[in-house]
Structure formats: C-alpha cells, structure tokens
CSV table of C-alpha atoms and ligand atoms in Angstrom, one decimal:
chain,number,residue,atom,x,y,z
A,1,MET,CA,96.7,89.3,106.8
A,2,THR,CA,97.8,91.6,104.0
A,3,ASP,CA,97.9,95.3,103.7
A,4,ASN,CA,98.1,97.7,100.7
A,5,ALA,CA,96.2,94.9,99.0
A,6,SER,CA,94.4,97.2,96.6
A,7,LEU,CA,97.6,98.6,95.1
A,8,ALA,CA,100.0,96.8,92.8
A,9,PRO,CA,102.5,95.1,95.0
A,10,ALA,CA,106.2,95.7,94.3
A,11,LEU,CA,107.3,93.3,97.0
A,12,GLU,CA,105.1,90.8,98.8
A,13,ALA,CA,106.0,88.4,101.7
A,14,ARG,CA,103.9,85.4,102.4
A,15,GLY,CA,104.3,83.6,105.7
A,16,LEU,CA,107.9,84.6,106.3
A,17,THR,CA,109.3,82.8,109.3
A,18,LYS,CA,112.8,82.8,110.8
A,19,HIS,CA,113.9,80.5,113.6
A,20,PHE,CA,117.6,80.6,114.6
A,21,THR,CA,118.8,77.4,116.1
A,22,PHE,CA,121.7,77.2,118.6
A,23,ARG,CA,123.2,74.7,121.0
A,24,HIS,CA,123.4,75.3,124.8
A,25,GLY,CA,124.2,73.6,128.1
A,26,LEU,CA,126.5,70.7,129.0
A,27,LEU,CA,124.6,68.3,126.8
A,28,SER,CA,124.7,70.7,123.9
A,29,ARG,CA,120.9,70.8,123.7
A,30,ARG,CA,119.4,72.4,120.6
A,31,GLY,CA,117.5,75.6,121.2
A,32,ARG,CA,115.5,77.8,118.8
A,33,VAL,CA,114.9,81.5,118.7
A,34,HIS,CA,111.5,82.4,117.2
A,35,ALA,CA,112.7,85.6,115.7
A,36,VAL,CA,109.9,86.0,113.1
A,37,ASP,CA,106.7,83.9,112.8
A,38,ASP,CA,104.4,83.8,109.8
A,39,VAL,CA,104.6,87.4,108.6
A,40,SER,CA,102.8,88.4,105.4
A,41,LEU,CA,102.9,91.9,104.0
A,42,VAL,CA,102.6,93.8,100.8
A,43,LEU,CA,104.8,96.8,99.8
A,44,ALA,CA,103.1,98.8,97.1
A,45,ALA,CA,104.7,101.4,94.8
A,46,GLY,CA,104.3,104.9,96.0
A,47,THR,CA,103.6,104.0,99.6
A,48,VAL,CA,105.4,103.9,102.9
A,49,THR,CA,104.6,100.9,105.2
A,50,ALA,CA,105.8,101.2,108.7
A,51,ILE,CA,106.8,98.3,110.9
A,52,VAL,CA,106.6,99.4,114.5
A,53,GLY,CA,107.8,97.4,117.5
A,54,GLU,CA,110.2,97.5,120.4
A,55,SER,CA,113.7,96.2,120.4
A,56,GLY,CA,113.8,92.4,119.8
A,57,SER,CA,110.4,92.2,118.2
A,58,GLY,CA,111.9,90.8,115.0
A,59,LYS,CA,111.5,93.8,112.7
A,60,SER,CA,115.1,94.0,111.7
A,61,VAL,CA,115.3,90.3,111.0
A,62,LEU,CA,112.2,90.7,108.8
A,63,ALA,CA,113.9,93.5,106.9
A,64,ARG,CA,117.0,91.4,106.3
A,65,MET,CA,114.8,88.5,105.0
A,66,LEU,CA,113.1,90.9,102.6
A,67,ALA,CA,116.6,92.0,101.5
A,68,ARG,CA,117.6,88.4,101.2
A,69,ILE,CA,120.5,88.9,103.6
A,70,VAL,CA,119.0,86.4,106.0
A,71,MET,CA,117.4,83.3,104.5
A,72,PRO,CA,113.9,82.5,105.9
A,73,SER,CA,113.1,79.2,107.6
A,74,ALA,CA,109.8,79.3,105.7
A,75,GLY,CA,107.7,81.5,103.5
A,76,GLU,CA,107.8,83.1,100.1
A,77,LEU,CA,108.7,86.4,98.5
A,78,TYR,CA,107.2,87.8,95.3
A,79,LEU,CA,108.9,90.7,93.5
A,80,MET,CA,106.8,92.6,91.0
A,81,GLY,CA,104.4,89.6,91.0
A,82,GLU,CA,107.2,87.0,90.3
A,83,LYS,CA,108.0,84.4,92.9
A,84,VAL,CA,111.6,84.8,94.1
A,85,VAL,CA,113.8,81.7,94.1
A,86,LEU,CA,115.5,81.9,97.5
A,87,GLY,CA,119.2,81.0,97.6
A,88,GLN,CA,122.4,82.6,96.6
A,89,LYS,CA,121.6,82.7,92.8
A,90,GLY,CA,120.2,85.9,91.5
A,91,ARG,CA,121.1,87.9,94.6
A,92,ARG,CA,122.7,90.7,92.6
A,93,GLN,CA,119.7,91.1,90.3
A,94,TYR,CA,117.5,91.1,93.4
A,95,ALA,CA,119.7,93.8,95.1
A,96,SER,CA,119.2,96.0,92.0
A,97,GLU,CA,115.4,96.0,92.8
A,98,VAL,CA,115.4,95.9,96.6
A,99,GLN,CA,117.8,98.0,98.6
A,100,LEU,CA,118.4,98.1,102.4
A,101,VAL,CA,119.4,101.3,104.2
A,102,LEU,CA,120.8,100.6,107.7
A,103,GLN,CA,120.4,102.4,111.0
A,104,ASP,CA,124.0,103.6,111.5
A,105,PRO,CA,125.3,105.6,108.5
A,106,PHE,CA,128.8,105.8,110.0
A,107,ALA,CA,129.1,102.0,110.2
A,108,SER,CA,127.6,101.5,106.7
A,109,MET,CA,130.1,103.7,104.9
A,110,ASN,CA,133.7,102.9,104.3
A,111,PRO,CA,135.6,105.6,106.3
A,112,VAL,CA,138.6,105.6,103.9
A,113,HIS,CA,136.6,106.3,100.8
A,114,ARG,CA,135.2,109.6,99.7
A,115,VAL,CA,131.5,110.0,98.8
A,116,ARG,CA,132.3,109.9,95.1
A,117,HIS,CA,133.7,106.4,95.5
A,118,SER,CA,130.7,105.1,97.5
A,119,LEU,CA,128.4,106.2,94.8
A,120,VAL,CA,130.5,105.3,91.7
A,121,ARG,CA,130.8,101.7,92.9
A,122,PRO,CA,127.1,100.7,92.7
A,123,LEU,CA,126.7,102.7,89.5
A,124,ARG,CA,129.5,100.6,87.9
A,125,ILE,CA,128.6,97.3,89.4
A,126,HIS,CA,124.9,97.6,88.3
A,127,HIS,CA,125.6,99.5,85.0
A,128,THR,CA,123.2,102.2,85.9
A,129,ALA,CA,125.4,105.3,85.3
A,130,GLY,CA,124.4,107.7,82.4
A,131,PRO,CA,126.9,108.6,79.7
A,132,ASP,CA,128.6,111.0,82.1
A,133,LEU,CA,129.6,109.2,85.3
A,134,GLU,CA,130.4,112.4,87.2
A,135,GLU,CA,127.0,113.8,86.4
A,136,SER,CA,125.3,110.6,87.5
A,137,VAL,CA,127.0,110.9,90.9
A,138,LYS,CA,126.0,114.6,91.2
A,139,ASP,CA,122.4,113.7,90.2
A,140,LEU,CA,122.2,111.2,93.0
A,141,LEU,CA,123.4,113.8,95.5
A,142,ARG,CA,120.8,116.2,94.2
A,143,ARG,CA,118.0,113.6,94.6
A,144,VAL,CA,118.7,113.3,98.3
A,145,ALA,CA,118.9,117.1,98.7
A,146,LEU,CA,122.7,117.4,99.1
A,147,SER,CA,123.0,120.5,97.0
A,148,PRO,CA,125.2,121.8,95.5
A,149,PRO,CA,126.7,118.3,95.0
A,150,GLU,CA,130.2,119.8,94.6
A,151,ARG,CA,130.1,120.6,98.3
A,152,PHE,CA,129.8,116.9,99.3
A,153,ILE,CA,131.2,114.7,96.5
A,154,ASP,CA,134.8,114.8,97.7
A,155,LYS,CA,134.1,114.6,101.5
A,156,TYR,CA,135.1,111.6,103.7
A,157,PRO,CA,132.4,110.2,106.0
A,158,HIS,CA,133.9,111.8,109.1
A,159,GLU,CA,133.5,115.2,107.4
A,160,LEU,CA,129.7,114.9,107.2
A,161,SER,CA,127.0,115.1,109.8
A,162,GLY,CA,124.9,112.0,110.6
A,163,GLY,CA,122.0,113.4,108.6
A,164,GLN,CA,124.2,114.2,105.6
A,165,LEU,CA,125.7,110.7,105.8
A,166,GLN,CA,122.3,109.0,106.0
A,167,ARG,CA,121.4,111.0,102.8
A,168,VAL,CA,124.5,109.6,101.1
A,169,SER,CA,123.3,106.1,102.2
A,170,PHE,CA,120.0,106.8,100.5
A,171,ALA,CA,121.8,108.1,97.4
A,172,ARG,CA,123.9,104.9,97.3
A,173,ALA,CA,120.7,102.8,97.5
A,174,LEU,CA,119.1,104.9,94.7
A,175,ALA,CA,122.2,104.3,92.5
A,176,VAL,CA,120.9,100.9,91.4
A,177,HIS,CA,117.4,102.2,90.4
A,178,PRO,CA,115.5,100.1,92.9
A,179,HIS,CA,111.7,99.6,93.1
A,180,VAL,CA,111.8,98.9,96.9
A,181,LEU,CA,113.6,100.6,99.7
A,182,LEU,CA,113.9,98.9,103.1
A,183,ALA,CA,114.8,101.6,105.7
A,184,ASP,CA,115.8,100.0,109.0
A,185,GLU,CA,115.5,102.6,111.8
A,186,PRO,CA,117.0,105.2,109.5
A,187,VAL,CA,116.6,108.1,111.9
A,188,SER,CA,117.1,106.5,115.3
A,189,MET,CA,120.8,107.3,115.4
A,190,LEU,CA,120.4,110.9,114.3
A,191,ASP,CA,120.0,114.1,116.4
A,192,VAL,CA,116.4,114.9,116.9
A,193,SER,CA,116.9,118.2,115.1
A,194,ILE,CA,117.8,116.5,111.8
A,195,ARG,CA,115.4,113.5,112.0
A,196,LEU,CA,112.5,115.4,110.4
A,197,GLY,CA,114.6,116.3,107.4
A,198,VAL,CA,115.4,112.6,106.7
A,199,LEU,CA,111.8,111.6,107.3
A,200,ASN,CA,110.8,114.2,104.7
A,201,LEU,CA,113.4,112.8,102.3
A,202,ILE,CA,111.8,109.4,102.6
A,203,GLY,CA,108.4,111.0,102.0
A,204,ASP,CA,109.8,112.7,98.8
A,205,LEU,CA,111.2,109.4,97.5
A,206,ARG,CA,107.8,107.8,97.9
A,207,ASP,CA,105.9,110.7,96.2
A,208,LYS,CA,108.4,111.7,93.5
A,209,GLU,CA,110.1,108.4,92.7
A,210,ARG,CA,107.1,106.1,93.4
A,211,LEU,CA,109.2,103.8,95.5
A,212,ALA,CA,107.7,101.1,97.7
A,213,ILE,CA,109.2,101.9,101.1
A,214,LEU,CA,109.3,99.8,104.3
A,215,TYR,CA,110.1,102.1,107.3
A,216,ILE,CA,111.1,100.2,110.4
A,217,THR,CA,111.0,102.0,113.7
A,218,HIS,CA,110.3,101.7,117.4
A,219,ASP,CA,108.8,105.2,117.4
A,220,ILE,CA,105.1,105.0,116.5
A,221,ALA,CA,104.9,108.9,116.4
A,222,SER,CA,107.3,109.0,113.5
A,223,ALA,CA,105.4,106.2,111.8
A,224,ARG,CA,102.2,108.2,112.2
A,225,TYR,CA,103.9,111.2,110.7
A,226,LEU,CA,105.4,109.4,107.6
A,227,ALA,CA,103.6,106.1,106.8
A,228,ASP,CA,100.5,105.3,104.8
A,229,SER,CA,100.0,102.1,106.7
A,230,ILE,CA,101.4,100.7,109.9
A,231,CYS,CA,102.0,97.1,111.0
A,232,VAL,CA,102.7,96.6,114.7
A,233,MET,CA,105.0,93.8,115.6
A,234,TYR,CA,105.3,92.0,118.9
A,235,ALA,CA,107.5,89.0,119.7
A,236,GLY,CA,108.0,88.1,116.1
A,237,GLU,CA,104.4,88.4,115.0
A,238,ILE,CA,102.4,91.2,113.4
A,239,ILE,CA,99.6,91.8,115.8
A,240,GLU,CA,97.8,94.7,114.2
A,241,ARG,CA,97.8,96.5,110.9
A,242,ALA,CA,95.8,99.3,109.4
A,243,ALA,CA,96.1,102.7,107.6
A,244,ALA,CA,98.3,104.9,109.7
A,245,SER,CA,95.6,107.3,110.7
A,246,THR,CA,93.1,104.5,111.6
A,247,LEU,CA,95.6,102.6,113.7
A,248,THR,CA,96.8,105.6,115.7
A,249,ASP,CA,93.3,107.1,116.1
A,250,SER,CA,91.5,103.8,116.9
A,251,PRO,CA,93.9,101.1,118.0
A,252,ALA,CA,92.4,97.7,118.3
A,253,HIS,CA,95.1,95.8,120.1
A,254,PRO,CA,96.1,96.5,123.7
A,255,TYR,CA,99.8,96.5,122.8
A,256,THR,CA,99.2,99.2,120.2
A,257,GLU,CA,97.3,101.2,122.9
A,258,LEU,CA,100.4,100.8,125.1
A,259,LEU,CA,102.7,102.1,122.4
A,260,LEU,CA,100.5,105.0,121.7
A,261,SER,CA,100.0,105.9,125.3
A,262,ALA,CA,103.8,106.2,125.7
A,263,ALA,CA,104.3,108.3,122.5
A,264,PRO,CA,104.5,112.1,122.6
A,265,ASP,CA,101.4,113.7,121.1
A,266,PRO,CA,101.1,117.6,121.1
A,267,ALA,CA,97.3,117.3,121.3
A,268,ARG,CA,97.5,115.2,124.4
A,269,GLY,CA,100.3,116.8,126.3
A,270,GLN,CA,102.6,114.7,128.4
A,271,PRO,CA,102.4,110.9,127.6
A,272,THR,CA,100.9,108.8,130.3
A,273,PRO,CA,101.9,105.1,129.6
A,274,LEU,CA,99.2,102.5,130.3
A,275,PRO,CA,100.1,100.2,133.2
A,276,THR,CA,101.4,96.8,132.0
A,277,ARG,CA,103.1,93.9,133.7
A,278,GLY,CA,106.5,92.4,133.0
A,279,ALA,CA,108.9,92.8,130.1
A,280,PRO,CA,108.9,91.5,126.4
A,281,PRO,CA,109.2,87.7,126.3
A,282,ARG,CA,112.3,85.7,125.5
A,283,LEU,CA,111.9,84.5,121.9
A,284,VAL,CA,113.6,81.2,122.8
A,285,ALA,CA,110.4,80.2,124.6
A,286,PRO,CA,107.6,82.5,123.5
A,287,PRO,CA,104.5,82.4,125.8
A,288,PRO,CA,101.8,80.0,124.7
A,289,GLY,CA,98.5,81.5,123.4
A,290,CYS,CA,98.7,85.2,122.8
A,291,ARG,CA,102.4,86.2,123.2
A,292,PHE,CA,101.3,89.5,124.8
A,293,HIS,CA,99.3,87.7,127.5
A,294,PRO,CA,101.8,87.9,130.4
A,295,ARG,CA,101.8,91.7,130.1
A,296,CYS,CA,98.2,92.4,129.0
A,297,PRO,CA,95.9,94.1,131.4
A,298,TYR,CA,92.8,92.5,129.7
A,299,VAL,CA,94.1,88.9,129.7
A,300,MET,CA,91.4,86.1,129.7
A,301,GLU,CA,91.8,82.4,130.2
A,302,ILE,CA,91.7,81.7,126.4
A,303,CYS,CA,94.5,84.1,125.8
A,304,LYS,CA,96.9,81.9,127.9
A,305,THR,CA,96.3,78.8,125.8
A,306,THR,CA,95.2,79.7,122.3
A,307,PRO,CA,96.8,82.2,119.9
A,308,PRO,CA,94.2,84.7,118.8
A,309,PRO,CA,93.3,84.7,115.1
A,310,PRO,CA,93.6,87.9,113.0
A,311,VAL,CA,90.2,89.6,113.2
A,312,THR,CA,88.9,92.2,110.7
A,313,VAL,CA,87.9,95.1,112.9
A,314,ASP,CA,87.0,97.3,109.9
A,315,ALA,CA,87.9,97.5,106.2
A,316,GLY,CA,91.7,97.3,106.0
A,317,HIS,CA,92.1,97.1,109.8
A,318,GLU,CA,93.0,93.8,111.4
A,319,ALA,CA,94.1,92.9,115.0
A,320,SER,CA,95.0,89.6,116.6
A,321,CYS,CA,93.2,89.8,119.9
A,322,TRP,CA,90.5,87.7,121.4
A,323,LEU,CA,88.8,90.9,122.6
A,324,ARG,CA,87.9,91.8,119.0
A,325,LEU,CA,85.6,88.7,118.8
A,326,PRO,CA,82.3,88.7,120.5
A,327,ALA,CA,82.4,86.5,123.6
A,328,GLY,CA,80.3,83.7,122.0
A,329,GLU,CA,82.8,83.4,119.2
A,330,ARG,CA,85.9,83.1,121.4
A,331,ARG,CA,86.6,79.4,120.8
A,332,PRO,CA,90.0,77.8,120.3
A,333,GLU,CA,89.1,76.5,116.9
A,334,ALA,CA,88.6,80.2,115.7
A,335,SER,CA,92.4,80.6,115.7
A,336,SER,CA,92.7,78.0,112.9
A,337,GLN,CA,90.0,79.7,110.7
A,338,ALA,CA,91.5,81.4,107.6
A,339,SER,CA,89.1,84.3,107.6
A,340,LEU,CA,86.6,85.5,110.2
A,341,PRO,CA,83.5,87.6,109.9
A,342,MET,CA,84.1,91.4,110.1
A,343,VAL,CA,83.5,92.7,113.6
A,344,ARG,CA,82.8,96.4,113.3
A,345,GLY,CA,84.1,98.2,116.2
A,346,GLY,CA,84.4,95.2,118.5
A,347,PRO,CA,84.4,95.7,122.2
A,348,GLY,CA,85.5,99.2,123.1
A,349,LEU,CA,87.8,100.3,125.9
A,350,HIS,CA,85.0,100.4,128.4
A,351,ALA,CA,84.1,96.7,127.7
A,352,ARG,CA,87.8,95.8,127.9
A,353,LYS,CA,88.1,97.6,131.3
A,354,GLU,CA,85.2,95.4,132.5
A,355,VAL,CA,87.0,92.3,131.2
A,356,ALA,CA,90.2,93.4,132.9
A,357,SER,CA,88.4,94.0,136.2
A,358,ARG,CA,86.9,90.5,135.9
A,359,ASN,CA,90.3,89.1,135.5
A,360,GLU,CA,92.0,91.0,138.3
A,361,PRO,CA,93.6,88.5,140.7
B,401,SF4,FE1,96.3,89.0,123.9
B,401,SF4,FE2,94.1,88.4,125.2
B,401,SF4,FE3,95.3,90.7,125.7
B,401,SF4,FE4,94.1,90.3,123.4
B,401,SF4,S1,93.1,90.4,125.5
B,401,SF4,S2,96.1,91.2,123.7
B,401,SF4,S3,94.4,88.2,123.1
B,401,SF4,S4,96.2,88.7,126.1
C-alpha cells in the first residue's frame, strides 16, 4: 500500500521491517519482537502524513528507521527517488535531508548550552550558515515564531517553556535545510494550551517551506486537524490509510473506528468508546491471522488464521480487513494477492453488526 502516490516523493519506504532479537530463559532461547512488519509509505513535499497508533504499535521504531537511527531487518528507503544504501556510510549526508524531532524537548537539548550553541552547531557541521552566523541563528528562531529572536537566543533550556523549547528543536532541525521532517509525538509532552501552537507551526512548515512531514501521534483528533493523510498502525502493521478527512469520516477498519470512537469530537459531544476485548498483543508472539482479531467485535473464523490483504475501499483508501471483501472473495489465497479489485463502500456498519452477532459466543 502506498499513499501520497500522485505527488513527488521526498522519502519513500518499501517493505520496512524491524524484528529485534533477544535471548531469554535458562536455556537462553532466542526470541524475536516483531516491532514493524512490511510497512511501505511515501512522504511527499508539502504534505503532512500522520501515523496514528497506540503505545507499542511500532510507530516510533518506524520513525527511527526512516531517520536511519535504527537499521531495518528488511526493506528499502528511497530519498528523492534515489535508493539509500543502508549502513553507517553517508549518514551525515542523509541527516542533512531527513531530520527527526523527538517527543521530549527537555531531553533532546543539552541543559548546559544556550539556544545559540544548539543552533550554531548544526549550522557549522553541515555548512549551512549564511555569511553572518548570528543572523542565520536569528533567522532560524524567526522561522519557528520565536520573535524577537534576541529574547531567546541566550536562554538556557530550563529558562524556556516546553512549547518554546520544542520550537527550538524544530529550529535545530531546520538548520541543516532538510527536505523531510519526522516529528515523533512532538506535542504529547506539552501542556494542552500550547499544543495547538506547535501543531500550527508544523502546518506552516509544510505550507511555507514545502517540507515532507511525518507526524507521529497516538491522538487521532490532532492527526485529523493537521494531516493531509493518515496511516493507522496496529501491532507493527499499517492497517488502514486514506486522506485524513476520508479516514476520519468513513473509517473502514474496526480498529480505526475504535480510535475514533474514543477521540473527542465537538460535533459528537462526549466520546463513547466502542466495546472491545482484551489489550494490545505482545509483539514477541503476535496473534496469527489478523493481529486485531482477539479484540475485534466482528471477528470471523478466517480472521483467526489468515492475515487480511490490503483492500482498496475507494480511490486512495485502503484497509486490511476481511470485512472489506465480499463474502465470496474471503479466501485465504486472497491475502497473497498483490492487488485486489476495488470494493466501493464494502460492507457497512450494519452488515458488520450482523457479522458480529453471528460470531457472538
Ligand atoms: Fe481483523 Fe477480521 Fe476484525 Fe477485520 S473483521 S479487523 S480482519 S478480526
């Protein structure tokens, strides 16, 4: 599955997979954590793509693979159309194109250095400063709406609020003139009152600087507000993707419905989460078949044995769920087909409720 496919890709991932191995028990048996499995996505210039999922779904590992901090077990990266040779070589050049902004701005800044130092360092290392170094630093601060820059340039991290410090993190990322920004939960540690300002900053960087931005979050409401397209991740896999408005107005996967039902929506009033069973799976031994099946209220027999293939629900909207295929096409071999016929609409909520009631114990 790919998204943003009609736009020129700045960064593209194909089949990215990360399995962490470890040893456990008296016999030192080898175990494996399936952190990310076969994820493909396209980040296009001038767009925000959101990855939405709960803690432990693999979204941060995915961001670190895209930043080349974590080496994938399998898969390929393409930067501006060129295949990236994975390994240590060329990492500095890659970092000048792809920058990662982390969740905790206090942990990502050196507490003993002033803002000036944090911004001068990348300008020097990547030779991106203009003729006047001081003016280059001030320009970075203005680009992240820390104005006048003289008020912030000599501050230490502890003298800034979380929102201001996260803006400095973005300024530091911009110092190397990247094409791609990977923002890993950039507002989740901030006070609610200042989150909107940072989200609007990310939107400005997309619109004014034409950056390709990956916005990682567990909050589907903020993804709906900011992103152009949304990929929903569950247990290491992308299970649904679509334009943000399509996905939030017409979710096609039961897990997306669950996320949306728990998200605040002024039009709907108080959220009323859908009933589900159990907790997210352990990625050491993901459930067979559909990884969501132990929690899914619509589970069928085929879901327990065979992973659902990605099904095109509508143009640009794909979901990996057996319910999206007509009953006659729900065959195990369908999961190995590369592409499937478009199923417009697919079974609606009413049909799914019927299925669910048939599967009630
Ligand atoms: Fe997974 Fe089946 Fe539920 Fe679809 S209906 S989400 S395939 S368990």
